[in-house]
Coordinates of N, CA, C and O in Angstrom, one line a residue:
X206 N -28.1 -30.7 25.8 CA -28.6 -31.6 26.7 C -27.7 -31.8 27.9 O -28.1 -31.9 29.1
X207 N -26.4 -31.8 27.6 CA -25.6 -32.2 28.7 C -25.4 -31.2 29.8 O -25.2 -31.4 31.0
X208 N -25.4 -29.8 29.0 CA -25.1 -28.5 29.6 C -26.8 -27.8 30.5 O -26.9 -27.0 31.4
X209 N -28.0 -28.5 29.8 CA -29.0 -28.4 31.0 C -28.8 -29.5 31.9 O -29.0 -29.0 33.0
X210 N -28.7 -30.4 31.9 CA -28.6 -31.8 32.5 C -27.4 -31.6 33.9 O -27.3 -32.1 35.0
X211 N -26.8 -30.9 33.4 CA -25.7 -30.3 34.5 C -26.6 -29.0 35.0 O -27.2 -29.4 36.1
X212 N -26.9 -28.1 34.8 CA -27.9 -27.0 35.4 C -28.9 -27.6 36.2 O -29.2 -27.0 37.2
X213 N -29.5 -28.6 36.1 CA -30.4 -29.4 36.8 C -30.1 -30.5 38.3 O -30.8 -31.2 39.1
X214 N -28.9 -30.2 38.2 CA -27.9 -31.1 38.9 C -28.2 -32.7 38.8 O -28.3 -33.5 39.8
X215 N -28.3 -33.0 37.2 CA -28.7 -34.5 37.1 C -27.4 -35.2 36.6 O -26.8 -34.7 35.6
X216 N -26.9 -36.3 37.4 CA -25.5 -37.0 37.0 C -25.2 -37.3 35.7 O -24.4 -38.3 35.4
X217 N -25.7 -36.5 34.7 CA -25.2 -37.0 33.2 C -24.7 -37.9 33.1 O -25.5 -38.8 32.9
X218 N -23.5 -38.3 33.2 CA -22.7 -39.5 32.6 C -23.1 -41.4 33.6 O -22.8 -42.6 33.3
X219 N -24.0 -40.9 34.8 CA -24.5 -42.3 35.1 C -25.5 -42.0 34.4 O -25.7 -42.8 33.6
X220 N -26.6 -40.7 34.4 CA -27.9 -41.6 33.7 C -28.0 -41.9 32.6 O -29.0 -42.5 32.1
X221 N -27.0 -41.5 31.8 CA -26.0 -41.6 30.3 C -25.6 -43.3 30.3 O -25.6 -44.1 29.3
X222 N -25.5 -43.5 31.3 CA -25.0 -45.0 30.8 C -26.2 -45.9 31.4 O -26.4 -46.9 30.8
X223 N -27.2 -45.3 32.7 CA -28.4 -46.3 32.7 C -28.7 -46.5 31.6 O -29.0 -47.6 31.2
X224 N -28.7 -45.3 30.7 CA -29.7 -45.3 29.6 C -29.3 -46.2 28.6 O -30.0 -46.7 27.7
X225 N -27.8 -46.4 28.7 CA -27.6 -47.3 27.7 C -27.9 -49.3 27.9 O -28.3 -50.3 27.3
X226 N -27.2 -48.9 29.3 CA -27.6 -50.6 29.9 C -29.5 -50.9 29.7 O -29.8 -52.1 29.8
X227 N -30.4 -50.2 29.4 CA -31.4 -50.1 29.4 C -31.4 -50.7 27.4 O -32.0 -51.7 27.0
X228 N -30.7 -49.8 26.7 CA -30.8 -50.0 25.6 C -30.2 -51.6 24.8 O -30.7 -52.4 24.0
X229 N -29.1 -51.5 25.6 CA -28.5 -52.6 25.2 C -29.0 -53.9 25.7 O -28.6 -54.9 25.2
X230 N -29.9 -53.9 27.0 CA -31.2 -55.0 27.0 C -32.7 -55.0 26.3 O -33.4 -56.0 26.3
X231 N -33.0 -53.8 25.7 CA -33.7 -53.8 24.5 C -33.4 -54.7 23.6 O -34.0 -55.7 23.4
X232 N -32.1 -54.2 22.9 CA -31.1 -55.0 22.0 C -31.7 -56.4 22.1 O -32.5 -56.9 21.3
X233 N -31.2 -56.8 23.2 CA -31.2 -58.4 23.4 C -32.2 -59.1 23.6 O -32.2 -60.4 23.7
X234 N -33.0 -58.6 23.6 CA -34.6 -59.0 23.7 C -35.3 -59.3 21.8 O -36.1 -60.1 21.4
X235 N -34.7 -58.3 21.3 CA -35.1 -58.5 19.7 C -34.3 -58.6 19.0 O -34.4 -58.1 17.8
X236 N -33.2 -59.4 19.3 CA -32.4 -60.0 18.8 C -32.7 -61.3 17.7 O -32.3 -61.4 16.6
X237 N -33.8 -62.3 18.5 CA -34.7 -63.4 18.7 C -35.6 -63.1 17.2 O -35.6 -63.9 16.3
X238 N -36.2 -62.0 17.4 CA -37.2 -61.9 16.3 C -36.4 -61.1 15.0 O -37.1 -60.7 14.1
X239 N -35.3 -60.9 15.0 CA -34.2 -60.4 13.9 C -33.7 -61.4 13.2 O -33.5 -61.5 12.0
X240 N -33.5 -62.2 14.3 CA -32.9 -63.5 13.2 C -34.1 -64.3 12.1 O -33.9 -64.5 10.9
X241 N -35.2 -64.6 13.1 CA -36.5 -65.4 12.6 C -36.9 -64.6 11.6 O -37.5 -65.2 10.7
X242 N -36.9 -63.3 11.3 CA -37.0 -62.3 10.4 C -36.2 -62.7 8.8 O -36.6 -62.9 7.7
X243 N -35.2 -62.7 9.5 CA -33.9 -62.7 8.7 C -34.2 -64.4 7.8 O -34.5 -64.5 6.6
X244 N -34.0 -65.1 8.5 CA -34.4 -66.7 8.1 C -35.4 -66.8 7.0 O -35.2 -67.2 5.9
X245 N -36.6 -66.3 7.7 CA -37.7 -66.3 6.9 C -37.6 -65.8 5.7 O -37.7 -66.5 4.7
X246 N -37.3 -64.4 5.5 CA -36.8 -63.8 3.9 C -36.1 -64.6 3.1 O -36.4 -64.9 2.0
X247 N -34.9 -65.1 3.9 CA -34.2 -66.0 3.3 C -34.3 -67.5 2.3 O -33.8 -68.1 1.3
X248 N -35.4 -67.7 3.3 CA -36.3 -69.4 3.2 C -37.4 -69.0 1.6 O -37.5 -69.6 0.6
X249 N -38.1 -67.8 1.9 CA -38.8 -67.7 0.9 C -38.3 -67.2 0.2 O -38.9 -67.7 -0.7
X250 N -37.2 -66.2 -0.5 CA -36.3 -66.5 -1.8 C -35.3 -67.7 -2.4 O -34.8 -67.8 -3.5
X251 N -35.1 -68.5 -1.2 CA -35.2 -69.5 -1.8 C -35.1 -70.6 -2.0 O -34.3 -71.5 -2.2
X252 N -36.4 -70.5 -1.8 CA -37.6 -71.5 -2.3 C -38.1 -71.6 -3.4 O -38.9 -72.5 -3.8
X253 N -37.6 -70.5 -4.2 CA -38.6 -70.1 -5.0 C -40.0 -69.2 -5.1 O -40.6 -68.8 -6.1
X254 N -40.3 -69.0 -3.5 CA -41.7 -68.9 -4.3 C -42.0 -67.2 -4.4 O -43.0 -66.6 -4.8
X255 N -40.7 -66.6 -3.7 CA -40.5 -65.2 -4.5 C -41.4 -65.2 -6.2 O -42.5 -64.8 -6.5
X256 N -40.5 -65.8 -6.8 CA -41.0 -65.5 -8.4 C -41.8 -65.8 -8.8 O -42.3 -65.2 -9.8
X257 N -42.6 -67.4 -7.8 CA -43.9 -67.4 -8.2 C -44.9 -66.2 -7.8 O -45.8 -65.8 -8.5
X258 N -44.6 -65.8 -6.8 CA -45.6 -64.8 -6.4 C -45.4 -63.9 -7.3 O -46.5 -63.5 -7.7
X259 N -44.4 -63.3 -7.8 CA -44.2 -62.3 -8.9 C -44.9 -63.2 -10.3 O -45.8 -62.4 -10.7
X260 N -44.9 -63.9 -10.8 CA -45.6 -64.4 -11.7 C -47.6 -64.2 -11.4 O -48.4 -63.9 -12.2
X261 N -47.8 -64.6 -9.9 CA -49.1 -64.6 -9.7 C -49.6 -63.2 -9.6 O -50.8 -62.9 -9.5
X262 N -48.7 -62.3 -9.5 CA -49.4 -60.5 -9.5 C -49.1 -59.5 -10.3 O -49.5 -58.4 -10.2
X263 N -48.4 -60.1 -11.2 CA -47.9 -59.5 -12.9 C -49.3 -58.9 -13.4 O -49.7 -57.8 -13.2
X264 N -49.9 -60.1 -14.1 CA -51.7 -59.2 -14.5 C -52.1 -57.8 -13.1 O -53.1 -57.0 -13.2
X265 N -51.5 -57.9 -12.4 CA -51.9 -56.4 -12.1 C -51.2 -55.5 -11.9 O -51.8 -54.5 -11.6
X266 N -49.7 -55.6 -11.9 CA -48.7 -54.8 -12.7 C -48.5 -54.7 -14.2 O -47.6 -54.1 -14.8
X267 N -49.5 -55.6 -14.7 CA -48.6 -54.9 -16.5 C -49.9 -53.5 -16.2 O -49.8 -52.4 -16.6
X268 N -51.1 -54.2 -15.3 CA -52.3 -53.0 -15.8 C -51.7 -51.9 -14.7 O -52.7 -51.6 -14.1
X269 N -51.1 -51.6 -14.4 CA -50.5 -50.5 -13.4 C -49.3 -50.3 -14.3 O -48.9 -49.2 -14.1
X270 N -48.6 -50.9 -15.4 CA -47.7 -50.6 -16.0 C -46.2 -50.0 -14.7 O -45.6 -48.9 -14.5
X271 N -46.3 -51.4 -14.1 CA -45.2 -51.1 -13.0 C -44.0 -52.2 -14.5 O -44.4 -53.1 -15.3
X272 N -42.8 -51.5 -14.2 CA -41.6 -52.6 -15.0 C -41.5 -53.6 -14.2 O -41.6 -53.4 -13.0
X273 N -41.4 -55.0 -14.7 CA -41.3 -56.2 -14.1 C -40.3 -56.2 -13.0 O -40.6 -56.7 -12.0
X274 N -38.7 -55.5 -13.2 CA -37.5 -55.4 -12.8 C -38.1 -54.6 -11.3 O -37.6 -54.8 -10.2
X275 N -39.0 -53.8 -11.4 CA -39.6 -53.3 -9.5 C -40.2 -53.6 -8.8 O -40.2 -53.1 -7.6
X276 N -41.1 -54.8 -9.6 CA -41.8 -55.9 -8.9 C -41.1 -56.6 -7.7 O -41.7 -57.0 -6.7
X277 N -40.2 -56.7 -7.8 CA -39.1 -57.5 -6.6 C -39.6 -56.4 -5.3 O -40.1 -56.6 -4.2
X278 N -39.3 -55.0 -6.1 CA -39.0 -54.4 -4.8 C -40.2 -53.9 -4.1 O -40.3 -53.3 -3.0
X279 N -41.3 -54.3 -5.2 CA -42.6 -54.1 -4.4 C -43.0 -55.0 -3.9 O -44.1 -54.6 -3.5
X280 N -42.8 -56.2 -3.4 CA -43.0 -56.9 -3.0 C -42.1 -57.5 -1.6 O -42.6 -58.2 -0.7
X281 N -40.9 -57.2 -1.6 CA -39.7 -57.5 -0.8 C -39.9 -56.1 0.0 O -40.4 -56.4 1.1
X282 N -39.7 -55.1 -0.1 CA -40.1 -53.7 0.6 C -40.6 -54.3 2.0 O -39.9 -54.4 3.0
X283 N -42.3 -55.0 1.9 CA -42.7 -55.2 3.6 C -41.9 -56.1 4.6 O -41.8 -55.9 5.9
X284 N -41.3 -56.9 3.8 CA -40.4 -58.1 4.4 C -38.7 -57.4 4.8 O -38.2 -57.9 5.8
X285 N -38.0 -56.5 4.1 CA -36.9 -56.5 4.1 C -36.3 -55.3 3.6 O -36.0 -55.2 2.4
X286 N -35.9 -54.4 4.4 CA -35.7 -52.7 4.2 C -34.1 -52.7 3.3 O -33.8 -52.0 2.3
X287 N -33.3 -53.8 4.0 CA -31.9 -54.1 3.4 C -32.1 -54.3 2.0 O -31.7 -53.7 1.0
X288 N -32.9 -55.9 2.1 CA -32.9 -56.5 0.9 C -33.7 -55.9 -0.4 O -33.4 -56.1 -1.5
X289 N -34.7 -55.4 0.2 CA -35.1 -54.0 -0.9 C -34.0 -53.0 -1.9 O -33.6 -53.1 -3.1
X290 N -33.6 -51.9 -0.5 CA -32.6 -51.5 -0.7 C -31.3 -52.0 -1.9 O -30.8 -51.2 -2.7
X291 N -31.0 -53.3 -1.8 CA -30.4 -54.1 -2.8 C -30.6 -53.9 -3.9 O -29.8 -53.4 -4.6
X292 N -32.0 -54.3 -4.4 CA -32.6 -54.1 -5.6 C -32.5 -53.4 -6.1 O -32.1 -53.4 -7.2
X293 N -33.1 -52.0 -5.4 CA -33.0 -50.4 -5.5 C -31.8 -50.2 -6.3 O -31.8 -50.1 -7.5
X294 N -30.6 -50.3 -5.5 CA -29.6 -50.4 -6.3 C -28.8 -50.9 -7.6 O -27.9 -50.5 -8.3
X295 N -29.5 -52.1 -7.6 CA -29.0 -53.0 -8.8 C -29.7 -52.4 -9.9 O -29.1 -52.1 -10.9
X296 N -31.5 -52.0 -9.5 CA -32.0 -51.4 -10.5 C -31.3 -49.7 -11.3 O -31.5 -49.3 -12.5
X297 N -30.6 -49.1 -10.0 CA -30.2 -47.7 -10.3 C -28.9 -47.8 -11.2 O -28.6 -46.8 -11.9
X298 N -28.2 -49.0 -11.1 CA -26.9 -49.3 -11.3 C -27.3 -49.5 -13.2 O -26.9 -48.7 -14.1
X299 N -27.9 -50.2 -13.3 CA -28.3 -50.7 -14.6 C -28.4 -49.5 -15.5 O -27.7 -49.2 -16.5
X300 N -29.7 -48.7 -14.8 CA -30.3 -47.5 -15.8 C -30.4 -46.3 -14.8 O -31.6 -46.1 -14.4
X301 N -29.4 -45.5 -14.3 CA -30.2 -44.5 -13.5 C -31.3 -43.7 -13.9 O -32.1 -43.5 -12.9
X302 N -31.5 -43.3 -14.6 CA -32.4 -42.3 -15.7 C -33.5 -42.8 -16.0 O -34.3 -42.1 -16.6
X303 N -33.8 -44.2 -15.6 CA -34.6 -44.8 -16.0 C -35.8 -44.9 -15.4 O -35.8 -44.7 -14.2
X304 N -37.0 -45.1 -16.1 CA -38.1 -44.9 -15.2 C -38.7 -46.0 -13.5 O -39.4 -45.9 -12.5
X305 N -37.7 -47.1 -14.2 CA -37.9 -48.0 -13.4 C -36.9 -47.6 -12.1 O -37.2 -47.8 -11.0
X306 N -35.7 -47.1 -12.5 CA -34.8 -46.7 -11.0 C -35.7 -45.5 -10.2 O -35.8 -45.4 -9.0
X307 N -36.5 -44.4 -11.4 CA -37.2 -43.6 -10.5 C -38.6 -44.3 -9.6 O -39.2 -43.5 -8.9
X308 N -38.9 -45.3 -9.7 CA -40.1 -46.0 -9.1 C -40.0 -46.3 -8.4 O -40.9 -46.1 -7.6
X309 N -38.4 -47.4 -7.8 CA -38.0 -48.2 -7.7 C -37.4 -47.2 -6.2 O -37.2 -47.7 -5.0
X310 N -37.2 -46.2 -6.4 CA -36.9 -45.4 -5.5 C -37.3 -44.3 -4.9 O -36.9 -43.5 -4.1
X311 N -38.6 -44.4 -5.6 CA -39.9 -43.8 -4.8 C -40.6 -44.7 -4.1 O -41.6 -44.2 -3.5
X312 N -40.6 -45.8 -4.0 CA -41.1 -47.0 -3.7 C -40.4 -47.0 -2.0 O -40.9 -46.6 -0.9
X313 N -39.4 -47.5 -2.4 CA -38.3 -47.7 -1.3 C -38.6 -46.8 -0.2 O -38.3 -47.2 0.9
X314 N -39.3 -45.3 -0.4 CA -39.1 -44.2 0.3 C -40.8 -43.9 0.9 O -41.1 -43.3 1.9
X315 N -42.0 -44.7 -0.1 CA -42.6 -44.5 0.4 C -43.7 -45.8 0.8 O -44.9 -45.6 0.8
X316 N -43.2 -46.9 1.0 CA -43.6 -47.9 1.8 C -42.7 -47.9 2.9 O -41.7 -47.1 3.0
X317 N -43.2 -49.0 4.1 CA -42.1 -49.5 5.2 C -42.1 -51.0 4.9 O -42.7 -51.6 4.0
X318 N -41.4 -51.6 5.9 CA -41.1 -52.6 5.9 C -41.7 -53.6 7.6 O -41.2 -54.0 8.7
X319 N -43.2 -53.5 6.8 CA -44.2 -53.7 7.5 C -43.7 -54.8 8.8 O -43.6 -54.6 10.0
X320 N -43.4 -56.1 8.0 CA -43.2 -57.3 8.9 C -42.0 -57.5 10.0 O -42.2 -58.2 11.0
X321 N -40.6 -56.7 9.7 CA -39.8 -56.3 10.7 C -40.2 -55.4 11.5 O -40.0 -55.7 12.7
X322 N -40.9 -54.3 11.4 CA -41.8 -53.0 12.0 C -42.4 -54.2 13.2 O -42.0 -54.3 14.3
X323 N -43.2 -54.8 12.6 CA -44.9 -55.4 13.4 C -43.7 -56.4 14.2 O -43.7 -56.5 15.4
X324 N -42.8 -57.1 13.5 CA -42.1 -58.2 14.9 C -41.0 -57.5 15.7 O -40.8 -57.8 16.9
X325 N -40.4 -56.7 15.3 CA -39.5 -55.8 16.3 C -40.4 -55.3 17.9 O -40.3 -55.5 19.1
X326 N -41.3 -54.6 16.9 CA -41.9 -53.2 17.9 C -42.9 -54.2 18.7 O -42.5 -54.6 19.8
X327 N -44.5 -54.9 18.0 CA -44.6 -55.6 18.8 C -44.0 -56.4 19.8 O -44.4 -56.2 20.9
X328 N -43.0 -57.6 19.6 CA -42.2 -58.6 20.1 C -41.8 -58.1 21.0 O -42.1 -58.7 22.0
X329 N -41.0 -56.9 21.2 CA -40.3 -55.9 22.0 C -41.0 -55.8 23.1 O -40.5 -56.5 24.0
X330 N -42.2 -55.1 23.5 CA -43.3 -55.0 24.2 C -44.2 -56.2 24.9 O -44.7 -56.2 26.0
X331 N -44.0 -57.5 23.9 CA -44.9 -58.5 23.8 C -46.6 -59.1 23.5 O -47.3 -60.0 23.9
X332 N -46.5 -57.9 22.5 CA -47.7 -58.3 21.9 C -47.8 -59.3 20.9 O -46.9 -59.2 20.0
X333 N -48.7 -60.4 20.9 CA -48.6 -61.5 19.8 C -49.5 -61.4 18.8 O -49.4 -61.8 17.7
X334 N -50.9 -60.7 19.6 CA -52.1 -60.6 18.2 C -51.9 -59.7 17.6 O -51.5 -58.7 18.3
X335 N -52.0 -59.6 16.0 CA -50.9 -58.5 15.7 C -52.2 -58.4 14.0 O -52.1 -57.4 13.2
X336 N -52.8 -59.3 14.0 CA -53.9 -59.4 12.8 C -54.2 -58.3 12.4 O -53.8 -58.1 11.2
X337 N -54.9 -57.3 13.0 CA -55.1 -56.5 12.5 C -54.5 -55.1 12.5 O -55.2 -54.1 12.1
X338 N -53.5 -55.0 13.0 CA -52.0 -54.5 12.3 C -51.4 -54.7 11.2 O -50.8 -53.9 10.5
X339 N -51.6 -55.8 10.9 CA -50.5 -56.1 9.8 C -52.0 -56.1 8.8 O -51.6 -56.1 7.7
X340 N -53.1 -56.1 8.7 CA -54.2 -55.8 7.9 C -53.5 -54.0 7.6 O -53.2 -53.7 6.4
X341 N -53.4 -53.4 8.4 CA -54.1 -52.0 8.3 C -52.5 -51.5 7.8 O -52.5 -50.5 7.1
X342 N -51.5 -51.9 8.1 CA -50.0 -51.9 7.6 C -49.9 -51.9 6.2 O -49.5 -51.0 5.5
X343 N -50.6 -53.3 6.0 CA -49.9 -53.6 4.1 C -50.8 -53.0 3.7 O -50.3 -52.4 2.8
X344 N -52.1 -52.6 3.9 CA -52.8 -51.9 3.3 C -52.5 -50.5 3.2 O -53.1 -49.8 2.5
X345 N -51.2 -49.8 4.2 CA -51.2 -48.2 4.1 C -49.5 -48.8 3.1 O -49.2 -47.8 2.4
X346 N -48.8 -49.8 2.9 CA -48.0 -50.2 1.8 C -48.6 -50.2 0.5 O -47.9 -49.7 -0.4
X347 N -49.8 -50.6 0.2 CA -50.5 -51.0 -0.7 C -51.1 -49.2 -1.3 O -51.0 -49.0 -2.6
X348 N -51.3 -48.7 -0.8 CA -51.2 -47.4 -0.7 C -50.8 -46.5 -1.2 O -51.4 -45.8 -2.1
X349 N -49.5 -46.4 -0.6 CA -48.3 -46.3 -0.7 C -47.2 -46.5 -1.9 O -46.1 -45.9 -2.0
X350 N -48.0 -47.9 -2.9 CA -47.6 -48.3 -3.8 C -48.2 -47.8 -5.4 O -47.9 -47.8 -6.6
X351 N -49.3 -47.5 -4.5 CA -50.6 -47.0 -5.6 C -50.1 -45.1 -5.8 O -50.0 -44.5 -6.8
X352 N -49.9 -44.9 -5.1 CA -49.5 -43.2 -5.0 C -48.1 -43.3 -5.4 O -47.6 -42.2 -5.5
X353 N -47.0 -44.6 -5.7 CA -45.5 -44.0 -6.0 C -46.1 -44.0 -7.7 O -45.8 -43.2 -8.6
X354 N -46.8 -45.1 -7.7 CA -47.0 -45.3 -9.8 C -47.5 -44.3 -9.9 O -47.0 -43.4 -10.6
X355 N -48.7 -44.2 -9.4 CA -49.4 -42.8 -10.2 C -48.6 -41.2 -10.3 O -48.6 -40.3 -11.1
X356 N -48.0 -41.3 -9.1 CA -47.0 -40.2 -9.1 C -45.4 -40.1 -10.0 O -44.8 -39.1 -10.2
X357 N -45.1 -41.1 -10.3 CA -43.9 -41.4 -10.8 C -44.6 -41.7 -12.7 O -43.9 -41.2 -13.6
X358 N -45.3 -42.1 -12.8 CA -45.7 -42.1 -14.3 C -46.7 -40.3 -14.4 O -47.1 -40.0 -15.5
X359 N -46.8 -39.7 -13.6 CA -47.3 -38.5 -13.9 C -46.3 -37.5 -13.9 O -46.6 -36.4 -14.4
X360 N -44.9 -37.7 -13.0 CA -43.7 -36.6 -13.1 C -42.8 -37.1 -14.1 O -42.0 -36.3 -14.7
X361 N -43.0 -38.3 -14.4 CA -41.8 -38.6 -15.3 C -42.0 -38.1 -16.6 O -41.4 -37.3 -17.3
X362 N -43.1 -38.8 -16.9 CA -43.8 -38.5 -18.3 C -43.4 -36.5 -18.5 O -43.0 -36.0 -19.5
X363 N -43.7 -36.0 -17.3 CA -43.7 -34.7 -17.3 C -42.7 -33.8 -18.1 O -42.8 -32.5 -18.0

């Protein structure tokens, strides 16, 4: 890039650095919705009502025969790529071999992390109606979640 960018006779190293002053007011702009992000995850683990929600969608993880110990991360995944990630690890740490670290990390890999996605990228831009995004989001997570079990109890077993 640098060595066409000079063939073109374009100043590299200023439009190298507009591009960053450009970036680094990006930055600052979603800064605002990183924190409120951040808070929120925080507020709802704890609160508690993490576990109750895991209690309230068990009856359709035992019939999916997801392990209770991945439920965290099926559920934390839309909210929190880091805090997922965590899990992932505590789970892998425990039992690597296990069917729950393989789920648990097909999971990780094949959901996103819907609600920082939809407040970063919209907020960024300034979009606020966002309803039916985040419909059509957790539903391609929901998905996403349906295709790691069925896939991960049909290779494992294998």
């Amino acid at each position: 890039l640098i060595c066409y960018g000079f063939s073109r006779n374009v100043p590299v190293y200023e439009t190298a650095v507009e591009g960053a002053k450009e970036g680094f007011q990006v930055a600052v702009r979603l800064i605002p919705f990183l924190v409120m992000i951040l808070v929120a995850i925080g507020m709802f683990r704890a609160s508690g009502a993490f576990e109750i929600l895991a209690m309230l969608v068990s009856p359709v993880t035992d019939f999916l025969r997801v392990p209770t110990e991945v439920l965290p991360v099926a559920l934390l995944r839309p909210l929190s790529g880091s805090g997922a990630f965590g899990l992932v690890s505590e789970i892998t740490a425990n039992d690597p071999n296990g069917f729950a670290a393989f789920l648990a990390g097909t999971l990780q890999g094949s959901t996103e992390t819907t609600f920082y996605v939809l407040a970063v990228y919209f907020g960024a831009v300034g979009i606020h109606r966002i309803r039916y995004a985040v419909t059509a989001a957790l539903l391609a997570d929901f998905a996403g979640l349906l295709a790691a079990v069925a896939l991960c109890h049909w290779l494992y077993s294998a």
